[in-house]
Tab-separated table of C-alpha atoms and ligand atoms in Angstrom:
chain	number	residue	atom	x	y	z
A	23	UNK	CA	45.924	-112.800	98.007
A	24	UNK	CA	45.618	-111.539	94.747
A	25	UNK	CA	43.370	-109.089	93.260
A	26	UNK	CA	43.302	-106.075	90.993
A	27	UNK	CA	44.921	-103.731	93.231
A	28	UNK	CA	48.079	-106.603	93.701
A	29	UNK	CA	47.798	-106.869	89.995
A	30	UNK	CA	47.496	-102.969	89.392
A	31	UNK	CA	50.522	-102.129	91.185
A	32	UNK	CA	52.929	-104.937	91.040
A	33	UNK	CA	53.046	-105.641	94.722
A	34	UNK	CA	52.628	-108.999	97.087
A	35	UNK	CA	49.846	-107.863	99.376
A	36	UNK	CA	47.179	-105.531	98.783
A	37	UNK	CA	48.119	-102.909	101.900
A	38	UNK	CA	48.740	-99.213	100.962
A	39	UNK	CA	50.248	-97.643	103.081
A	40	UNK	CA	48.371	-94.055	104.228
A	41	UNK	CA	50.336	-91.125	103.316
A	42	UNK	CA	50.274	-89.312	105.818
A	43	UNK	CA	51.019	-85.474	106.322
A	44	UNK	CA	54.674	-84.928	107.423
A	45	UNK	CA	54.450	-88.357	108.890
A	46	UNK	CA	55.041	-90.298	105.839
A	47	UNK	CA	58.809	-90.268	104.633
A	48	UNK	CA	61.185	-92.495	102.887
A	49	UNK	CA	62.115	-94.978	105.807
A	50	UNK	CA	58.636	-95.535	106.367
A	51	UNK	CA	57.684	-96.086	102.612
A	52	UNK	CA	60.430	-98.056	101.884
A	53	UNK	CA	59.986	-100.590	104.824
A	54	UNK	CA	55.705	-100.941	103.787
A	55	UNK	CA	57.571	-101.658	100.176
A	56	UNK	CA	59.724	-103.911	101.017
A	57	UNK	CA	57.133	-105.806	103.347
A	58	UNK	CA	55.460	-106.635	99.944
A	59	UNK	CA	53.081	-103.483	100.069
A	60	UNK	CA	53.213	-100.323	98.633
A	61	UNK	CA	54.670	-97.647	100.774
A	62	UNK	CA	53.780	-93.853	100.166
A	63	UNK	CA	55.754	-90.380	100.625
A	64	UNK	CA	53.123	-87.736	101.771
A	65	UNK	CA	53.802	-84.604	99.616
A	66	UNK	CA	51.956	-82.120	102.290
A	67	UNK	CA	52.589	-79.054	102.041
A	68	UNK	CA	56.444	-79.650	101.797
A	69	UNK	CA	58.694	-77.583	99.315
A	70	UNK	CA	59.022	-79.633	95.906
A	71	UNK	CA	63.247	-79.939	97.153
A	72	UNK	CA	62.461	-82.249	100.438
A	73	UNK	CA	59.773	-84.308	98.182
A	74	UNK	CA	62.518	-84.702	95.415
A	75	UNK	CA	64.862	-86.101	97.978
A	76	UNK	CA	62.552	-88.397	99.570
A	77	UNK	CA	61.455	-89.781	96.068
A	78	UNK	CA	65.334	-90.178	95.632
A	79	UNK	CA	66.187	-92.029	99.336
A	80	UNK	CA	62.958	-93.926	98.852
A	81	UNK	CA	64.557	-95.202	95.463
A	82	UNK	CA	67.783	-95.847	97.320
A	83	UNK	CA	65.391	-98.296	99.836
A	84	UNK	CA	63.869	-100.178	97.823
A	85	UNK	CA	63.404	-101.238	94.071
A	86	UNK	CA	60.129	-102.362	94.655
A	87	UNK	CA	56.885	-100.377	93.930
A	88	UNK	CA	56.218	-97.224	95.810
A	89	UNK	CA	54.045	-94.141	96.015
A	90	UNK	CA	53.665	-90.369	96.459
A	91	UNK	CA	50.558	-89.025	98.454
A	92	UNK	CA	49.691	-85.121	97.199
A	93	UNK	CA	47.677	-83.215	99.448
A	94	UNK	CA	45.848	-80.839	97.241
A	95	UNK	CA	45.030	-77.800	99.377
A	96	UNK	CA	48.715	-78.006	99.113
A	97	UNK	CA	49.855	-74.337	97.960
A	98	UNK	CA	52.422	-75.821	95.449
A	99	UNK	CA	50.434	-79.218	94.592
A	100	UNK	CA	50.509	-78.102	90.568
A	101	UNK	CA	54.721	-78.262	91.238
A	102	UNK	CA	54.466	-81.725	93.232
A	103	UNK	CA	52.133	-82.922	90.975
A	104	UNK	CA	54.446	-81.966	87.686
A	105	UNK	CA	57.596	-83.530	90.363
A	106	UNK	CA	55.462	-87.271	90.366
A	107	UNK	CA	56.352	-87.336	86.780
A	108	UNK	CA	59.504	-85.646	86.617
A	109	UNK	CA	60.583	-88.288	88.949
A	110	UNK	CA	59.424	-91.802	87.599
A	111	UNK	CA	56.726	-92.262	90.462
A	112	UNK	CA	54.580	-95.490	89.645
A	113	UNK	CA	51.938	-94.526	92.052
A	114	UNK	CA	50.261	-91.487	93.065
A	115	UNK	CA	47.173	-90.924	95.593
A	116	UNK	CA	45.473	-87.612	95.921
A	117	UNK	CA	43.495	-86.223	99.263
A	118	UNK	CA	41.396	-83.317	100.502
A	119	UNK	CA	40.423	-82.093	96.691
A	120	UNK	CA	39.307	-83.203	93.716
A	121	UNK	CA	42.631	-84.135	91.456
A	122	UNK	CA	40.818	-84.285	87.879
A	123	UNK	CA	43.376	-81.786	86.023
A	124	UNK	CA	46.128	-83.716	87.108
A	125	UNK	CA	45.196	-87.056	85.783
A	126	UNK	CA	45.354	-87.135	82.248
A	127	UNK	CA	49.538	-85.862	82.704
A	128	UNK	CA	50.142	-88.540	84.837
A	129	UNK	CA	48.232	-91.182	83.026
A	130	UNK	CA	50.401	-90.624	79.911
A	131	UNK	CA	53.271	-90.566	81.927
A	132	UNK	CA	52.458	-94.138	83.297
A	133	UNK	CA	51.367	-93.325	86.750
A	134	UNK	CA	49.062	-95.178	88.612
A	135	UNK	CA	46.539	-92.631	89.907
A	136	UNK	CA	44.303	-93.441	92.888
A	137	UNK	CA	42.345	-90.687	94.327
A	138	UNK	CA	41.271	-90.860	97.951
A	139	UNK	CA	37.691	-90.171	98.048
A	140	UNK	CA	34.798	-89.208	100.874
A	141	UNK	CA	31.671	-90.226	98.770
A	142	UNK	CA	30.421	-92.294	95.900
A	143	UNK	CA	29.905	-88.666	93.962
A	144	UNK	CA	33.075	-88.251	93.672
A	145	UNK	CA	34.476	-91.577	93.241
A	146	UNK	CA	32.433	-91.562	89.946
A	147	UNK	CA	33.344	-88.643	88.949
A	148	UNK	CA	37.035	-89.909	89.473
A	149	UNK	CA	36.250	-93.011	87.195
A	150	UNK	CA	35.444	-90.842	84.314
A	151	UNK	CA	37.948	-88.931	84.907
A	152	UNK	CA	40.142	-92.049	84.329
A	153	UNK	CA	41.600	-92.901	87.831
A	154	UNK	CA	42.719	-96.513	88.267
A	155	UNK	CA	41.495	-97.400	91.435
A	156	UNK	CA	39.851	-95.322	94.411
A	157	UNK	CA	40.362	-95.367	98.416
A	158	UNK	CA	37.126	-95.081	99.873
A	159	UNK	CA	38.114	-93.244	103.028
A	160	UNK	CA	35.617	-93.591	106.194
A	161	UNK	CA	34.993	-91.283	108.606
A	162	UNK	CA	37.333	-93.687	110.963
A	163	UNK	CA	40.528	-92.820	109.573
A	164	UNK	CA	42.796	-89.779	111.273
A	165	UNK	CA	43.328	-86.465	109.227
A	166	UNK	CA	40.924	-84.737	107.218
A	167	UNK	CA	37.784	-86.364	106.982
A	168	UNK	CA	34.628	-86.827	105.424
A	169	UNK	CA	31.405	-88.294	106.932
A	170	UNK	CA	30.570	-91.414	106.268
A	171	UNK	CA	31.495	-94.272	107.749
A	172	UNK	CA	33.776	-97.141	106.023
A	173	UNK	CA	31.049	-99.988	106.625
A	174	UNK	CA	28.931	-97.285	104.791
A	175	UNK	CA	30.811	-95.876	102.272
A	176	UNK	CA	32.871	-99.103	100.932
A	177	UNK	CA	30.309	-100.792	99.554
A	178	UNK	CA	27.839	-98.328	97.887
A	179	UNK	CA	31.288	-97.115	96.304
A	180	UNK	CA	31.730	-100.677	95.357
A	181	UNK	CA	28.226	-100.856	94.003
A	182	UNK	CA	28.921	-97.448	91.910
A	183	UNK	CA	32.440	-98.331	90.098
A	184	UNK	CA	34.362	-100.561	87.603
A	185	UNK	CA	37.353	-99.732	88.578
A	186	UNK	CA	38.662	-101.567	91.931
A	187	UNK	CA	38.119	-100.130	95.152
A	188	UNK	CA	40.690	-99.926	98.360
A	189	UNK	CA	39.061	-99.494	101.950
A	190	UNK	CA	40.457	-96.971	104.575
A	191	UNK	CA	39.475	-95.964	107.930
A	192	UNK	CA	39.516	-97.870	111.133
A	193	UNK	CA	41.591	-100.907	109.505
A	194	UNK	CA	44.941	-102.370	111.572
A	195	UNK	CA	44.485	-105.528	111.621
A	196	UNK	CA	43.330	-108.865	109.828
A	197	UNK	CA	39.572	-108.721	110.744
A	198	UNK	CA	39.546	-105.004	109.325
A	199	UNK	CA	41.057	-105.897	105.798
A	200	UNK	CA	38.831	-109.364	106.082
A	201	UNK	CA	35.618	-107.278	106.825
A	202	UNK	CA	37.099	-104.880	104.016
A	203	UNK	CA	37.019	-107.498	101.522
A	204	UNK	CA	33.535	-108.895	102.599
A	205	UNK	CA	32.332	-105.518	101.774
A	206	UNK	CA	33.938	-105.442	98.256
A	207	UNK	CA	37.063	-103.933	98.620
A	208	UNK	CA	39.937	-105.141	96.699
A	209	UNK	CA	42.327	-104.065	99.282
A	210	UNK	CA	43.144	-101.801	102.357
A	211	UNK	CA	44.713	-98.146	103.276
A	212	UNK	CA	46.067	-98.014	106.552
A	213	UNK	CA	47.397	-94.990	108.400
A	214	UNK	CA	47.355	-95.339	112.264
A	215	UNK	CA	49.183	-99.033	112.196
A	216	UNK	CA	52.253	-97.759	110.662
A	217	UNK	CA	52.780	-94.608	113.448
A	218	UNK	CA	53.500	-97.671	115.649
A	219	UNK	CA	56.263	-99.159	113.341
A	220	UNK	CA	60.287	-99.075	113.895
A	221	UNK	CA	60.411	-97.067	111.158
A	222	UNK	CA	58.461	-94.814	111.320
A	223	UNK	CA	60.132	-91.275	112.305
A	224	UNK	CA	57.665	-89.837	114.145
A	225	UNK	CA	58.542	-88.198	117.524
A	226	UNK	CA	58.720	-91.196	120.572
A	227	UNK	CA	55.824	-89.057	122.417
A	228	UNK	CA	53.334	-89.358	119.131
A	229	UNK	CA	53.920	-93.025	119.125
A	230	UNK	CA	53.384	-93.317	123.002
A	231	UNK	CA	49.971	-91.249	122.229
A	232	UNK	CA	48.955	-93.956	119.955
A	233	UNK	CA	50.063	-97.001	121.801
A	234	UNK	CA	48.199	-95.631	125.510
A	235	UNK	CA	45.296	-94.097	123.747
A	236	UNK	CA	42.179	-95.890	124.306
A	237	UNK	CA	38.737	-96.603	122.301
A	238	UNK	CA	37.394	-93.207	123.101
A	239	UNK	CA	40.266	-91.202	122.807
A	240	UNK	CA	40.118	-89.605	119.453
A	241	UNK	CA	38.071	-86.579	118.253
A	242	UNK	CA	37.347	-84.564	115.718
A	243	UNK	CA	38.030	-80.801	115.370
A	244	UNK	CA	37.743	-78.388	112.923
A	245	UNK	CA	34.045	-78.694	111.466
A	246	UNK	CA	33.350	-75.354	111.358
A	247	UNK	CA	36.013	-74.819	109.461
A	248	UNK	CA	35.308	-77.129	106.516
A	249	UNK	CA	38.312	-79.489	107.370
A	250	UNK	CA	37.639	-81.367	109.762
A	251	UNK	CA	40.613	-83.915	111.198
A	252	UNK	CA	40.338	-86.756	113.441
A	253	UNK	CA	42.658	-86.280	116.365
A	254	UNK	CA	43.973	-88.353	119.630
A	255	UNK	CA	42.649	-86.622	122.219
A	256	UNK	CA	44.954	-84.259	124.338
A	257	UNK	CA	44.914	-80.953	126.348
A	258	UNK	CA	45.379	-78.884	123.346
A	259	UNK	CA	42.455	-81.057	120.646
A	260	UNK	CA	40.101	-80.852	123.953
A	261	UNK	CA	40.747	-76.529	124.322
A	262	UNK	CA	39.706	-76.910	120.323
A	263	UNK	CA	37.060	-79.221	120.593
A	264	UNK	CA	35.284	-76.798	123.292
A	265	UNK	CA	36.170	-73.433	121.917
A	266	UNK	CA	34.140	-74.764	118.801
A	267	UNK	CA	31.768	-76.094	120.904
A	268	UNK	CA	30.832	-73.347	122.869
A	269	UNK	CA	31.910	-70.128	120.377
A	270	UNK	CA	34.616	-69.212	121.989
A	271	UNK	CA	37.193	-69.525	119.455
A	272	UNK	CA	36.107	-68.207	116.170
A	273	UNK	CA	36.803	-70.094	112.996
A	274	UNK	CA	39.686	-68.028	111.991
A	275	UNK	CA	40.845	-67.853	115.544
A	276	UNK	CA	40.985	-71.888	115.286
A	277	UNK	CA	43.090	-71.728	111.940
A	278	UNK	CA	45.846	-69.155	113.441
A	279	UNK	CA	46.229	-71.948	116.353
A	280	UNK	CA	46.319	-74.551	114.198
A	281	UNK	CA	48.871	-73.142	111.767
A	282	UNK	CA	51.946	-75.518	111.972
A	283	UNK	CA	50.607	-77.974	114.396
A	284	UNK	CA	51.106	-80.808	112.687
A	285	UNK	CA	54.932	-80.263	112.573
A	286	UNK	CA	54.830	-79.705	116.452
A	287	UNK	CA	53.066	-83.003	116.727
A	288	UNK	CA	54.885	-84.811	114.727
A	289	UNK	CA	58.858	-83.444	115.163
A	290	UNK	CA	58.580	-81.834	118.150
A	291	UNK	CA	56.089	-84.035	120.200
A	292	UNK	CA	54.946	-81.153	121.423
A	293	UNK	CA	51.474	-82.235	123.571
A	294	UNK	CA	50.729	-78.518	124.277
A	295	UNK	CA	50.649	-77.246	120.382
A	296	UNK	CA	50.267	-79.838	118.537
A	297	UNK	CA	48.228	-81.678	116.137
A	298	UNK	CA	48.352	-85.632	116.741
A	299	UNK	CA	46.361	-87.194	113.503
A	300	UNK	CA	45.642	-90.045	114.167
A	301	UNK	CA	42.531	-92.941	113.305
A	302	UNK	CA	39.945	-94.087	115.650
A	303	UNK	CA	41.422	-97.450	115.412
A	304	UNK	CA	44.385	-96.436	117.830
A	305	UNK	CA	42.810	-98.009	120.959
A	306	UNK	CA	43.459	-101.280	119.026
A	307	UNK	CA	47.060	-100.041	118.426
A	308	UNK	CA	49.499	-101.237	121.529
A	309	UNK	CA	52.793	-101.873	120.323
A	310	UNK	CA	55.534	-100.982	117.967
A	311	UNK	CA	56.606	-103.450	115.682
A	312	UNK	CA	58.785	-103.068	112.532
A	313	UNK	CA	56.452	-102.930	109.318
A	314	UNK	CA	57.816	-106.490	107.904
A	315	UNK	CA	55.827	-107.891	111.112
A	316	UNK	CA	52.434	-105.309	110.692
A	317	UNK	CA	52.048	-106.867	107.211
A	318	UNK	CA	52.877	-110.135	107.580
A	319	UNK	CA	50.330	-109.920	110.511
A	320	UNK	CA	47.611	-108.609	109.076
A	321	UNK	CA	47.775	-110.632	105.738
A	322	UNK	CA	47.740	-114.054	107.616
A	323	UNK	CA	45.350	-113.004	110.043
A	324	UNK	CA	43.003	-111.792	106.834
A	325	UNK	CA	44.048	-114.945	105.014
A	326	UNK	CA	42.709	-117.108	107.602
A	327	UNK	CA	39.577	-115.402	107.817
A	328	UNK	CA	38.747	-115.014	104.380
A	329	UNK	CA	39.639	-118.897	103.933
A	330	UNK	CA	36.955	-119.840	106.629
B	26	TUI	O1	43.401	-86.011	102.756
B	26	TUI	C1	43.158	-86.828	103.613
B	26	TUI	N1	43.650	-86.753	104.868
B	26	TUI	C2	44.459	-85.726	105.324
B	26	TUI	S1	45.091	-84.451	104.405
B	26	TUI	C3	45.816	-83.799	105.749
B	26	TUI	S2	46.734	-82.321	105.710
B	26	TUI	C4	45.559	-81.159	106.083
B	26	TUI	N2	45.924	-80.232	106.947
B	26	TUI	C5	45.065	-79.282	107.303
B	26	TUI	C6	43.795	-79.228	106.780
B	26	TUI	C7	43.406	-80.187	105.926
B	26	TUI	C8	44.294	-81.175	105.549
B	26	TUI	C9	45.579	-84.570	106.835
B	26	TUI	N3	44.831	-85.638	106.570
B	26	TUI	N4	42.351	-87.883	103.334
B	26	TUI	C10	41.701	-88.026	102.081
B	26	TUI	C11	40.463	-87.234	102.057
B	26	TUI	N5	40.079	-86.536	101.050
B	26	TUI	N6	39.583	-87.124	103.061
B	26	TUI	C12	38.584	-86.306	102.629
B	26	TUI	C13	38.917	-85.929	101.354
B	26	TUI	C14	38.202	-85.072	100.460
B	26	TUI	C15	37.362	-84.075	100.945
B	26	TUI	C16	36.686	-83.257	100.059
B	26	TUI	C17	38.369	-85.230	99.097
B	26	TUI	C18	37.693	-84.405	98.221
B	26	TUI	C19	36.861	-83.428	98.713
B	26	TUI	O2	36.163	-82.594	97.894
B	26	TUI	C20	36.489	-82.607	96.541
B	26	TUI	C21	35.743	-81.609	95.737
B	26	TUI	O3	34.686	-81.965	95.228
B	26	TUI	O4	36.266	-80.495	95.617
């Protein structure tokens, strides 16, 4: 299946991998690479040192095409953005912020710059700005968020751009990308998938989360905040969920609980503390499988599909 994204990045499939806060690392990246599509380190909020060594490992992995993901409400993104190019990275996606003074840098340095967007106002404003591709990320997908949904938002971003367009939200498996591509896309983001992959190094308990939870069991906190993030549903996202229901956790009160919770989801498994991110695609999620098999699975099931 070959499109502009395939063609835009030098890969086999068109599957990006998400990159996903302090979930994505090189073991993970490496094995979506060398499935034939294009793994991605999340920058997060790490320090520029652990970034530069996952670049490095990831490089050690594979010597196909891969990806760095910077968050940009990131305290150090301006360092992690300057490390992309320092470093030879092909491929860089951008979240939660608008990445326009980065993109002319890593244009002339020869990166591939995909911004991950929430709405067709700022997916044009990306264009101009001179991205190479977008994600148009639906409402679906775990993390921060915006509002619309991906059958929404995919193809009036389609509709509004030259440049190719990659669907994300609520895709893990061949129907998704299929229905993905019906609505324009010219390939697929997916997060939740890959948290139930061998190689992914996310705590055993975050992976037993996704594989048990069911259709109803994610949720979204944070609103009131102005970042909201899609959740699996637990004791500790149901205490937020209320307290900003019913006003009895102020805003600020919400960010001192949250602070660091995505580390105690995600190293510690800890199911009283922590954050588990996570799509609302998860109740269609119910076994770990090493990425080789995810992609392989999803392209021929799309492949079929699309061939009908
Ligand atoms: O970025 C994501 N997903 C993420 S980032 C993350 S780490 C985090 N931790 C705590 C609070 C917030 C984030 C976990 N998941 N997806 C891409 C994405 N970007 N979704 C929404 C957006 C977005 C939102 C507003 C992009 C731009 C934007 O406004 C840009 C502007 O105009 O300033």
């Amino acid at each position: 299946m070959k499109t502009r994204i395939t063609e835009l990045l030098g890969c086999e499939y068109p599957i990006i991998q998400g990159g996903m806060a302090w979930v994505a690392e090189h073991t993970l990246a490496s094995a979506v690479s060398n499935a034939g599509g294009i793994g991605l380190i999340a920058g997060g909020s790490a320090p520029i040192d652990y970034l530069r060594d996952q670049i490095r490992k990831c490089k050690e992995k594979t010597d196909k095409p891969f990806g760095v993901n910077i968050m940009l409400m990131s305290p150090n993104a301006d360092d992690l953005a300057q490390l992309c190019i320092d470093e030879g990275v092909r491929v860089v996606t951008t979240g939660a912020g608008n990445p326009g003074k980065y993109i002319t840098a890593w244009k002339e340095a020869g990166i591939k710059v995909i911004p991950v967007v929430p709405s067709v106002a700022l997916a044009k404003r990306m264009e101009r700005a001179g991205a190479d591709a977008v994600v148009a990320e639906g409402t679906e997908s775990g993390g921060h968020i915006g509002e619309n949904t991906t059958m929404c938002l995919v193809p009036q971003v389609v509709d509004a751009l030259e440049i190719p367009v990659i669907a994300a939200g609520g895709i893990a498996d061949g129907r998704g990308m299929a229905a993905a591509f019906m609505l324009g896309a010219e390939g697929v983001q997916i997060g939740t998938r890959f948290l139930a992959s061998e190689e992914c190094q996310i705590h055993p308990t975050f992976k037993e989360l996704v594989i048990k939870a069911k259709d109803t069991d994610s949720v979204v906190t944070g609103r009131y905040t102005g970042h909201p993030c899609r959740n699996i549903k637990t004791k500790f996202s149901k205490k937020l969920a209320n307290g900003e229901k019913d006003g009895s956790l102020s805003p600020e009160e919400f960010e001192q609980i949250t602070l660091g919770s995505l580390r105690k989801a995600v190293v510690d498994g800890n199911v009283d503390e922590g954050s588990f991110l996570c799509g609302a695609i998860a109740g269609m999620v119910n076994e770990i499988k090493p990425c080789k098999e995810i992609v392989d699975e999803i392209m021929a099931g799309a492949e079929k599909l699309l061939a009908r």
